[in-house]
Coordinates of C-alpha atoms in Angstrom, one line a residue:
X16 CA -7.0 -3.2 15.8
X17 CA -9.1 -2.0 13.4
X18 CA -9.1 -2.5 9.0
X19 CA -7.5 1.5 9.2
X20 CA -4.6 1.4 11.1
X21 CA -3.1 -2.4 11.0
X22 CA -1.9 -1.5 7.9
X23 CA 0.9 0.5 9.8
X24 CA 1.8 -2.4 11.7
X25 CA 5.5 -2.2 11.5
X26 CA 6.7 -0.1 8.7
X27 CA 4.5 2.4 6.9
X28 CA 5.8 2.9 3.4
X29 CA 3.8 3.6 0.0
X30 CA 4.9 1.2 -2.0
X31 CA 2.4 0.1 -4.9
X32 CA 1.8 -3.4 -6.5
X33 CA 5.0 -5.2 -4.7
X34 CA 3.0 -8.4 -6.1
X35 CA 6.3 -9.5 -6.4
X36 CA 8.3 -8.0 -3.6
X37 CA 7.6 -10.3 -0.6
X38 CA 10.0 -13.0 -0.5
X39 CA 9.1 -16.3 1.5
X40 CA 12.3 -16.6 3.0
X41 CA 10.9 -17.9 6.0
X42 CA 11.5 -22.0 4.9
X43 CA 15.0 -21.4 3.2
X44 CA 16.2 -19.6 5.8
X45 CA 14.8 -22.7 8.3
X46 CA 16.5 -25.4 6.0
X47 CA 20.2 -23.1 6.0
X48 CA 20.4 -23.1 9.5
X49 CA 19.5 -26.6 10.8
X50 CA 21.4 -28.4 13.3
X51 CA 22.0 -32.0 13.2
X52 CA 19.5 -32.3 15.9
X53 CA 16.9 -31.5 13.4
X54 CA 16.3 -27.4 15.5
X55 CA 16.9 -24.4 13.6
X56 CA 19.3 -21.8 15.1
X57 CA 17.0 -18.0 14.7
X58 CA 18.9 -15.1 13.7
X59 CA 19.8 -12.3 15.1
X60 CA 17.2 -9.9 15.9
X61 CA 17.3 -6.8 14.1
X62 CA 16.7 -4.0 16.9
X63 CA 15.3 -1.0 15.9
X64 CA 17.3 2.2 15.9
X65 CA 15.9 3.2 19.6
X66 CA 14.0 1.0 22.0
X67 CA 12.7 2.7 25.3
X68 CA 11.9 0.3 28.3
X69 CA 10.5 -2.7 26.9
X70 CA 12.1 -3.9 23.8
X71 CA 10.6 -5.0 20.6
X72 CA 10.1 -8.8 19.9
X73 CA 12.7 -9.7 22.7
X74 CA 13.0 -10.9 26.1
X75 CA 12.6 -8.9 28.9
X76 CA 11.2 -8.2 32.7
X77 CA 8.0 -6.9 32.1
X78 CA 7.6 -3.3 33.8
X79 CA 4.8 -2.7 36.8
X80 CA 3.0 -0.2 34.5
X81 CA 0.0 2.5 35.2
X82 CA -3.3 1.1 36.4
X83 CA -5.4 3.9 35.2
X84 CA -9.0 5.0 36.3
X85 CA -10.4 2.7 33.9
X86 CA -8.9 -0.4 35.0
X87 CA -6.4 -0.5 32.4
X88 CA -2.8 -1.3 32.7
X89 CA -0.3 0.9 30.5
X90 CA 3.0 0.1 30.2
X91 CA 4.4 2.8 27.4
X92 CA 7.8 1.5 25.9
X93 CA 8.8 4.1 23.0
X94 CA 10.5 2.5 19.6
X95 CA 12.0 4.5 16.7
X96 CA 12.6 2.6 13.2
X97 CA 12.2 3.8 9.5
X98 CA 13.2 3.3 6.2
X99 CA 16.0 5.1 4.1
X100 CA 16.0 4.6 -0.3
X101 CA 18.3 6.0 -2.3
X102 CA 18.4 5.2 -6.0
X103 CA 20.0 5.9 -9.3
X104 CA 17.1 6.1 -12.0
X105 CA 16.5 6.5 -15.7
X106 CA 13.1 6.7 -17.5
X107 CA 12.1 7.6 -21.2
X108 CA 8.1 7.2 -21.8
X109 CA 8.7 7.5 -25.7
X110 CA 8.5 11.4 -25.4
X111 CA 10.8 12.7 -23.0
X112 CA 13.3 10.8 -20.8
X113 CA 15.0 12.0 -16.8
X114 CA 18.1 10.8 -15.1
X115 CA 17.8 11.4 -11.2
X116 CA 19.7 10.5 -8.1
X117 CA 16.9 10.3 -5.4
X118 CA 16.0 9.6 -1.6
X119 CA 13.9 9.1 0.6
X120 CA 13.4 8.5 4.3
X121 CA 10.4 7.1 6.7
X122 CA 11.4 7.9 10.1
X123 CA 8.5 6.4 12.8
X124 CA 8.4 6.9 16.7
X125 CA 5.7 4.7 18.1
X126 CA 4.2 4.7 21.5
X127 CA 3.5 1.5 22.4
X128 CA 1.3 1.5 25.4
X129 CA -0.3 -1.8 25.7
X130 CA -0.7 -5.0 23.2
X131 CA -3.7 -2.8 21.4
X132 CA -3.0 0.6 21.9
X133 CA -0.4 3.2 20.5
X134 CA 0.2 5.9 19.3
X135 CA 2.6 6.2 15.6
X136 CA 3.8 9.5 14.6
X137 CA 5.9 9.5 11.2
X138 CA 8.1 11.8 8.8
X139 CA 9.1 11.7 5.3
X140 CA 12.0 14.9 5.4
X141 CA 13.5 13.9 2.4
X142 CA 10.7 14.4 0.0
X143 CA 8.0 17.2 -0.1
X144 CA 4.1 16.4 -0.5
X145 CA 5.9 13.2 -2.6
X146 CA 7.0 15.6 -5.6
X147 CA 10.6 17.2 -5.0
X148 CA 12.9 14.5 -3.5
X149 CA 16.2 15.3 -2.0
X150 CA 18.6 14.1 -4.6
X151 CA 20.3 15.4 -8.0
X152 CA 18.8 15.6 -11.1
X153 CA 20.6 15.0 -14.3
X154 CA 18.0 15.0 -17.3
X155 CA 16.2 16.9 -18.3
X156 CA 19.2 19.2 -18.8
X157 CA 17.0 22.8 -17.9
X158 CA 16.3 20.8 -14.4
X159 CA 19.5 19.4 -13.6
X160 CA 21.0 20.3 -10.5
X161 CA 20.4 19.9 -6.8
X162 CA 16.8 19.1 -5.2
X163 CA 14.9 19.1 -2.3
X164 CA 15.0 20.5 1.0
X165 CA 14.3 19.0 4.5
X166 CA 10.6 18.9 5.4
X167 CA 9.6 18.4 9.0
X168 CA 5.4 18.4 8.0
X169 CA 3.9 15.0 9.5
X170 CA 3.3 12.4 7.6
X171 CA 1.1 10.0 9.9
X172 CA 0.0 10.9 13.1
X173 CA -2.8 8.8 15.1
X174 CA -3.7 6.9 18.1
X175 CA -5.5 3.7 18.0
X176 CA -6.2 1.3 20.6
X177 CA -9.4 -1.4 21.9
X178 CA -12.6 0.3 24.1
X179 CA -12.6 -3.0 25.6
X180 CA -9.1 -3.3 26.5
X181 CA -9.1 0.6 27.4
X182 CA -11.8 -0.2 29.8
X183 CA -11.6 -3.7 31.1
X184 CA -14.6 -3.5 33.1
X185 CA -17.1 -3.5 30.5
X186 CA -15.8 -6.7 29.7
X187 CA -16.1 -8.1 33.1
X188 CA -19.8 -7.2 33.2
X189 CA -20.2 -9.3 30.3
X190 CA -20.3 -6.2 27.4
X191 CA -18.9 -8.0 24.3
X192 CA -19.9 -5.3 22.6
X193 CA -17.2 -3.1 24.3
X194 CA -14.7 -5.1 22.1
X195 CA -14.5 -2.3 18.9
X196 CA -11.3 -0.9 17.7
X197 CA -10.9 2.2 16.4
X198 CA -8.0 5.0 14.9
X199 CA -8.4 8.4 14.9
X200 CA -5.8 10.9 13.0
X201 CA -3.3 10.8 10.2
X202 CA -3.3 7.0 8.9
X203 CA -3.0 5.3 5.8
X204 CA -6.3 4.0 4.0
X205 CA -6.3 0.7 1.6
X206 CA -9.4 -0.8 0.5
X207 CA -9.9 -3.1 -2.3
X208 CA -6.1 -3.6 -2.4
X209 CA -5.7 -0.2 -2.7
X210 CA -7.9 -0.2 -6.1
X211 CA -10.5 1.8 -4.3
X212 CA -8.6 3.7 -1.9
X213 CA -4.8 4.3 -1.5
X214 CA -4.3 7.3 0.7
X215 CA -3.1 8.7 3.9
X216 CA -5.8 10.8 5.1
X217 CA -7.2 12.4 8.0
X218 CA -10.0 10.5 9.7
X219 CA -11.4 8.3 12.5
X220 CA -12.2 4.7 11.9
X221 CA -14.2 2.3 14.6
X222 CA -14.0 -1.9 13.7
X223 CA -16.2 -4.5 15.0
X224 CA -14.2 -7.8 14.5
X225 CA -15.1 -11.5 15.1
X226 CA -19.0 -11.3 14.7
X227 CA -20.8 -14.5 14.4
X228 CA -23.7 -14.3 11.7
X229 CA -24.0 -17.8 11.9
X230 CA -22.4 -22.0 10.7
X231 CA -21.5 -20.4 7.5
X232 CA -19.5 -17.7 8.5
X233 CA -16.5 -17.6 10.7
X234 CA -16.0 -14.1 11.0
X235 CA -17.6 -10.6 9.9
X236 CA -16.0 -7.9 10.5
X237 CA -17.4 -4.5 9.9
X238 CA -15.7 -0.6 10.2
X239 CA -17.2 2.5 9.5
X240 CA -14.8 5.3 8.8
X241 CA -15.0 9.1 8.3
X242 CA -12.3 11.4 6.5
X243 CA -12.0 15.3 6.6
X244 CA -8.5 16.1 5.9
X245 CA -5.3 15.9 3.9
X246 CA -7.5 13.8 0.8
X247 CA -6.0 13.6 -2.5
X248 CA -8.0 13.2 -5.7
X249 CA -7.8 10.2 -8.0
X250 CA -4.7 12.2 -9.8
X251 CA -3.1 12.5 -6.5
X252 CA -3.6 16.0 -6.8
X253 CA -4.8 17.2 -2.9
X254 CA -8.9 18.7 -3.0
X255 CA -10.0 21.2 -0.1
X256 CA -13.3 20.9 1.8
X257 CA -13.9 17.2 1.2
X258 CA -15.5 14.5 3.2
X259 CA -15.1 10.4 2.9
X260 CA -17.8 8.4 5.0
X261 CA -16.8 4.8 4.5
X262 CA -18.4 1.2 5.6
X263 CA -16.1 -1.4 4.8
X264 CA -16.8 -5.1 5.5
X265 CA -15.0 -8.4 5.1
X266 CA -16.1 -12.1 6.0
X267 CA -14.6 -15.5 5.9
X268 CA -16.5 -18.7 5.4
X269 CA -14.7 -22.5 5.1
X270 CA -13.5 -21.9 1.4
X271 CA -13.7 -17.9 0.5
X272 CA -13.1 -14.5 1.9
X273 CA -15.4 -12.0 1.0
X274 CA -15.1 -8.4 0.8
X275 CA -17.6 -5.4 0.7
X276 CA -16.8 -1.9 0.5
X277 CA -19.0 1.0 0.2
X278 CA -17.9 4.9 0.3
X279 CA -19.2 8.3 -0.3
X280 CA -17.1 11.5 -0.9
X281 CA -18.5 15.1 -0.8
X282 CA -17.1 18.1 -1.7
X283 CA -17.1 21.7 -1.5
X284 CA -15.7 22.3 -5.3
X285 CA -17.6 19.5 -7.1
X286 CA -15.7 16.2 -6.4
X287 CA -18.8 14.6 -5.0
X288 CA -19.6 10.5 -5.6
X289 CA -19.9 7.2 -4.3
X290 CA -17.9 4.1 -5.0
X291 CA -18.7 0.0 -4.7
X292 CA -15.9 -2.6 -4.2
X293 CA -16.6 -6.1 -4.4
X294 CA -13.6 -8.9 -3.7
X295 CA -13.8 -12.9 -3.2
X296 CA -11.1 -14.5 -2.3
X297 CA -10.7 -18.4 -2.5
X298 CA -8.4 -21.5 -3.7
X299 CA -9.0 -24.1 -6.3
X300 CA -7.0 -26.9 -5.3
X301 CA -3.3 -25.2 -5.7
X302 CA -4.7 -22.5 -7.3
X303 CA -4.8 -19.0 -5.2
X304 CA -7.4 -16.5 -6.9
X305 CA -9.0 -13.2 -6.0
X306 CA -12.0 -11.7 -8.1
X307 CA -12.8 -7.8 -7.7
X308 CA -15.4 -6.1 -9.1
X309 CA -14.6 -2.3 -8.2
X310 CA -17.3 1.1 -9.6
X311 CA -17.1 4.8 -9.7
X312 CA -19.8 7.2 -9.7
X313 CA -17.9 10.8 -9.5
X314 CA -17.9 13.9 -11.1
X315 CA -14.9 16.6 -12.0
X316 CA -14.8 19.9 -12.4
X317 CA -12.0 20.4 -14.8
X318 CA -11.2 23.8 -14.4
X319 CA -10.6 25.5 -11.0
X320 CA -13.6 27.8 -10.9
X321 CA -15.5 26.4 -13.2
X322 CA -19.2 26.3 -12.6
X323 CA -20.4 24.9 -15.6
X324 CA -18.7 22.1 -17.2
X325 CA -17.9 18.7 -15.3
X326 CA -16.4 15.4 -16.3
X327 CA -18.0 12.4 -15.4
X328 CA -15.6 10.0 -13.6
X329 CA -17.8 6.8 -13.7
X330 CA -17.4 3.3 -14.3
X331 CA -16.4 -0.1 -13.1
X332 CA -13.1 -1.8 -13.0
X333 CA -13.1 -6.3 -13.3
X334 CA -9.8 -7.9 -12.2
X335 CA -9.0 -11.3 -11.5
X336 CA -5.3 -12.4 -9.8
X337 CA -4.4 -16.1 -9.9
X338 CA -1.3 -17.4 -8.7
X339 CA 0.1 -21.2 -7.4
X340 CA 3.5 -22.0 -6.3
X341 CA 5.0 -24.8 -8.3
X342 CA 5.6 -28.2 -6.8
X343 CA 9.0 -29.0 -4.9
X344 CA 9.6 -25.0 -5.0
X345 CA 9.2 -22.0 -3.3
X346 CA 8.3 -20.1 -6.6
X347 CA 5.6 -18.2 -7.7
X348 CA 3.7 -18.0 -10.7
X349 CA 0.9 -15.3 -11.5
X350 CA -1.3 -14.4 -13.9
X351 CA -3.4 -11.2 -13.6
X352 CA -6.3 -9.4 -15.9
X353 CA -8.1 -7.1 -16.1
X354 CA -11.1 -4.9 -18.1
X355 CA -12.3 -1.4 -17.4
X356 CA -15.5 0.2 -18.9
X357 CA -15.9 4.0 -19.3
X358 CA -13.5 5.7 -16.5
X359 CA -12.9 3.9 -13.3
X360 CA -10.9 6.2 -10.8
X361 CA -10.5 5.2 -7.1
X362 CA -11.5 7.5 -4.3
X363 CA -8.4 9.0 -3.0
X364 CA -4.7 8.1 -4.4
X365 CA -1.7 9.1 -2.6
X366 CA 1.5 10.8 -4.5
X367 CA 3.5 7.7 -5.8
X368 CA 0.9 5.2 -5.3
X369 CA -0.2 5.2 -9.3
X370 CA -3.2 4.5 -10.6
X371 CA -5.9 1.9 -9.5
X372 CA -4.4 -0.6 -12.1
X373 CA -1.3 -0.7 -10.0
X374 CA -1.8 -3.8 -8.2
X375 CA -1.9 -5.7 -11.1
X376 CA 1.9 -6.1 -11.6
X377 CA 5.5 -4.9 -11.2
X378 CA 5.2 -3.4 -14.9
X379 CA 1.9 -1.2 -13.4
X380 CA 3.0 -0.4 -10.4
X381 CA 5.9 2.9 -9.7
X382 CA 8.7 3.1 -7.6
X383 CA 7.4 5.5 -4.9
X384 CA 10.1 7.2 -5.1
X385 CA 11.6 9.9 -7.5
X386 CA 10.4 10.7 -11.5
X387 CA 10.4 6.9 -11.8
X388 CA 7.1 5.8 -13.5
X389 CA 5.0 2.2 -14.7
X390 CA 5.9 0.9 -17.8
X391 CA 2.4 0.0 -18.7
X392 CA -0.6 3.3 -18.0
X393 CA -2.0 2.3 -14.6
X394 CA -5.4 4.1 -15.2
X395 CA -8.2 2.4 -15.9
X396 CA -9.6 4.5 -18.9
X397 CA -11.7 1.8 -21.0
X398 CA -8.8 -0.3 -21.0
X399 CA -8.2 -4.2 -21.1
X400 CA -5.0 -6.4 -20.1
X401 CA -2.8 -8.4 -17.8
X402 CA -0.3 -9.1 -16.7
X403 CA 2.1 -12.3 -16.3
X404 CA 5.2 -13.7 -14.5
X405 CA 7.2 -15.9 -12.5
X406 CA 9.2 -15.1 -9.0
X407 CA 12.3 -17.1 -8.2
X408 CA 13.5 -17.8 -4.5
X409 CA 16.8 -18.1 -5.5
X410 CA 20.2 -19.1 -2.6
X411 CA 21.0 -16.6 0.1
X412 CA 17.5 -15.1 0.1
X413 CA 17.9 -13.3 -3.9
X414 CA 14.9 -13.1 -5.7
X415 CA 14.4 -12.6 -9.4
X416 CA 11.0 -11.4 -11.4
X417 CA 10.2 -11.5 -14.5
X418 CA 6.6 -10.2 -16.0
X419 CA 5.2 -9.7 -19.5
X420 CA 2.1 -7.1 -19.9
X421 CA -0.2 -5.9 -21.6
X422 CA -2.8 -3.2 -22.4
X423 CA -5.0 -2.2 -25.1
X424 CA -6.7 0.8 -24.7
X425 CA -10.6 0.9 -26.2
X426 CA -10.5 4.7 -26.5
X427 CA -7.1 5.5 -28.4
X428 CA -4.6 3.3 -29.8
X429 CA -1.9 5.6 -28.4
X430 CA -2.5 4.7 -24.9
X431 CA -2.0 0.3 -26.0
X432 CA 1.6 -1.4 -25.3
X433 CA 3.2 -4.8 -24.5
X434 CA 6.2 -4.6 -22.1
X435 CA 8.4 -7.1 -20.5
X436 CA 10.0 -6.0 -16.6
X437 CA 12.5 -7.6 -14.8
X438 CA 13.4 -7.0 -11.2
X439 CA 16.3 -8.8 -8.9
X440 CA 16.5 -7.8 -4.9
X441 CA 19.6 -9.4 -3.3
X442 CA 19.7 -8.5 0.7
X443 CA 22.6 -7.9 2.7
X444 CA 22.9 -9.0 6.1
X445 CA 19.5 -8.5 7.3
X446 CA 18.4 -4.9 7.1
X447 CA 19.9 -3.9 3.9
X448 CA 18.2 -4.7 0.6
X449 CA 19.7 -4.0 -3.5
X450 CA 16.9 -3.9 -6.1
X451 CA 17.7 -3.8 -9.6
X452 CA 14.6 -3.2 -11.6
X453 CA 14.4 -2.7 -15.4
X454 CA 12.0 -2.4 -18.3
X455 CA 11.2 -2.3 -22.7
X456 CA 8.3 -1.0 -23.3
X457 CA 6.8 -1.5 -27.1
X458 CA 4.0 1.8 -27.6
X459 CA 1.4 2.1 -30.5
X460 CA 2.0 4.5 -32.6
X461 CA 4.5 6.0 -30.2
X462 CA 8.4 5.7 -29.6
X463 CA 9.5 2.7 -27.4
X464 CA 9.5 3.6 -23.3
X465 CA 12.6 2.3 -21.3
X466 CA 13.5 2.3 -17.8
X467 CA 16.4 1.2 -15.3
X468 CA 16.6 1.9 -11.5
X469 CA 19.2 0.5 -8.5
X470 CA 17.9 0.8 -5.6
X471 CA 19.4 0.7 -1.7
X472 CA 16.8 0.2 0.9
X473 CA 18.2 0.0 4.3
X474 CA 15.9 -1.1 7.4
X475 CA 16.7 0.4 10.9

């Protein structure tokens, strides 16, 4: 597979910073259902909402397939899953505050075809472009009423497979080389944890994986991507007539993963620049850390038309994430900081993904979903801060955050706050999941920003 498209292995969804949304359920559930033989009894598998000849992670009589020209065997089984959100939310930033009811749906047909090819066609229809969701508002009062409409525009739409495994015979003759992955079409796009690029875009990407360079490295693994469509600016606003040429590469040695990401964009109005992503990531005994060193060199025009006047949208971005999980637990604690000089902006951002700052925490990060927005600013605009917490694995699979931040802003003293976040999932059976997430936001020189959304999330 290659870097691009494994990130849609199972569900696609938006989601920002859920630095605190994986559970590891995996032991508790193990230690609940032991036998007194010392085996543990699996759950049910949850089957997706339609499963086409072969089934999904279950047993089955494998089918006879097509041997095509090339040697390859297909055997194409169809599966259908998604994601549906609804959720009751209410956010004040100090200036004005909205009530909303809103929802959303990821609705995925994937092709499967063999163990590395596909093809993965999605829909949002209950949001448009990631603005108007389908819902009711209730605040502000000139906007309350009923919203959104059913949109049937694609969301992701590519095809992505092994040259190797689509032509077998190359690697009977001994052609390593013909092992390469590649996606070409609609696909999601994160690189530098989504600090440098969070978008779904259009665009072709072709992976090299498991080079040797060598005793000191395990594995190199290089892609070179190229994007001409559907690319939205650092402000998630979409820009015309652009271009992204990419080389993204990432190595493991005994003790660290490396990461090193290079991009150029080029554009027909003026949004042209390159970007640099550095990222090491290593343990210290118990402790897990990642170091990222992330710069911008882009300019702006910020009028439409303009010919004149641009804004310079450079400068780098230093973040640091540590976390350990306590002894005798299945906690977590984190710590994360961060410093920006100038003004950092990533590549391409995707509506709801928030700024490049989002990773850093819960309190940085949106829901994806409705007017909902971060506590703390998630730009990096000359800016310093972190962010702190603890995750409890709590009985029956609940899990309970809570996160302290900061950020002092170098440029105006308007855009520095402290806040304190607290968010609580409890699942239900095993495809339905509750998420209670709240915040109190204390603003320089501006009122206090407050925020409280329930959330259903229901698998299928």
């Amino acid at each position: 597979m290659t870097k691009v498209a494994v990130l849609t292995v199972g569900l696609v969804l938006s989601g920002a910073a859920e630095l605190a949304l994986a559970a590891d359920t995996t032991n508790e559930e193990n230690d609940s259902a032991r036998t007194a033989g010392g085996l543990a009894i699996l759950p049910e598998r949850p089957a997706p909402l339609l499963e086409l000849n072969e089934p999904f992670l279950a047993p089955a009589t494998l089918s006879k397939g097509w041997e095509l020209p090339t040697g390859a065997v297909w055997r194409p089984s169809l599966w259908v899953f998604g994601r549906y959100q609804s959720a009751l939310q209410y956010f004040d930033n100090g200036e004005t505050d909205q009530a909303e009811w809103a929802n959303r749906l990821d609705l995925f047909f994937n092709l499967r075809l063999t163990g590395t090819e596909r093809i993965l066609v999605g829909f949002r229809p209950l949001d448009r472009d990631g603005r108007q969701y389908a819902g009711y508002t209730f605040k502000p009062n000139e906007n309350e009423g009923w919203d959104g409409d059913f949109d049937t525009d694609v969301s992701v739409a590519f095809f992505e497979g092994d040259i190797g495994e689509i032509f077998p015979v190359l690697s009977e003759k001994g052609y390593q080389a013909a092992d390469i992955g590649f996606a070409i079409g609609r696909q999601p796009l994160n690189i530098q944890n989504g600090i440098l690029i969070n978008d779904t875009l259009d665009g072709v990407g072709v992976t090299k994986n498991t080079l040797f360079l060598g005793n000191l490295v395990t594995n190199f693994r290089l892609t070179g991507f190229y994007g001409w469509g559907s690319i939205n600016d650092f402000n998630q606003e979409p820009i015309g007539g652009t271009k992204i040429y990419g080389l993204f590469s990432a190595w493991d040695t005994y003790s660290t993963t490396m990461e090193v990401d290079l991009a150029y964009r080029e554009s027909d109005d003026s949004h042209d620049g390159y970007w640099l992503g550095l990222g090491s990531t290593q343990r210290f005994g118990h402790l897990n850390t990642t170091f990222r060193f992330n710069f911008s060199d882009a300019s702006d025009l910020p009028e439409s038309g303009s010919q004149i006047e641009t804004t310079r949208r450079d400068g780098y971005l230093l973040s640091a994430e540590l976390s350990l999980t306590p002894a005798a637990t299945h906690d977590l604690a984190y710590v994360n900081l961060f410093h920006s000089e100038k003004n950092y902006v990533s590549l391409a951002r995707d509506r709801g993904n928030g700024g490049p700052l989002a990773s850093m925490g819960i309190l940085f990060a949106g829901a994806g979903i409705g007017n909902y927005g971060a506590a703390l600013d998630p730009t990096a605009n000359k800016a310093s801060g972190f962010a702190m917490g603890y995750q409890w694995q709590l009985a029956k699979q609940r899990q309970l955050t809570l996160e302290l931040g900061g950020r002092y802003s170098h440029l105006t003293q308007e855009q520095s706050a402290m806040a304190v976040g607290m968010r609580y999932q409890q699942p239900i059976g095993n495809r339905t999941l509750v998420q209670v997430d709240m915040f109190h936001s204390a603003q320089k020189r501006r009122d206090d920003a407050n925020g409280i959304r329930v959330g259903l999330q229901v698998n299928f």
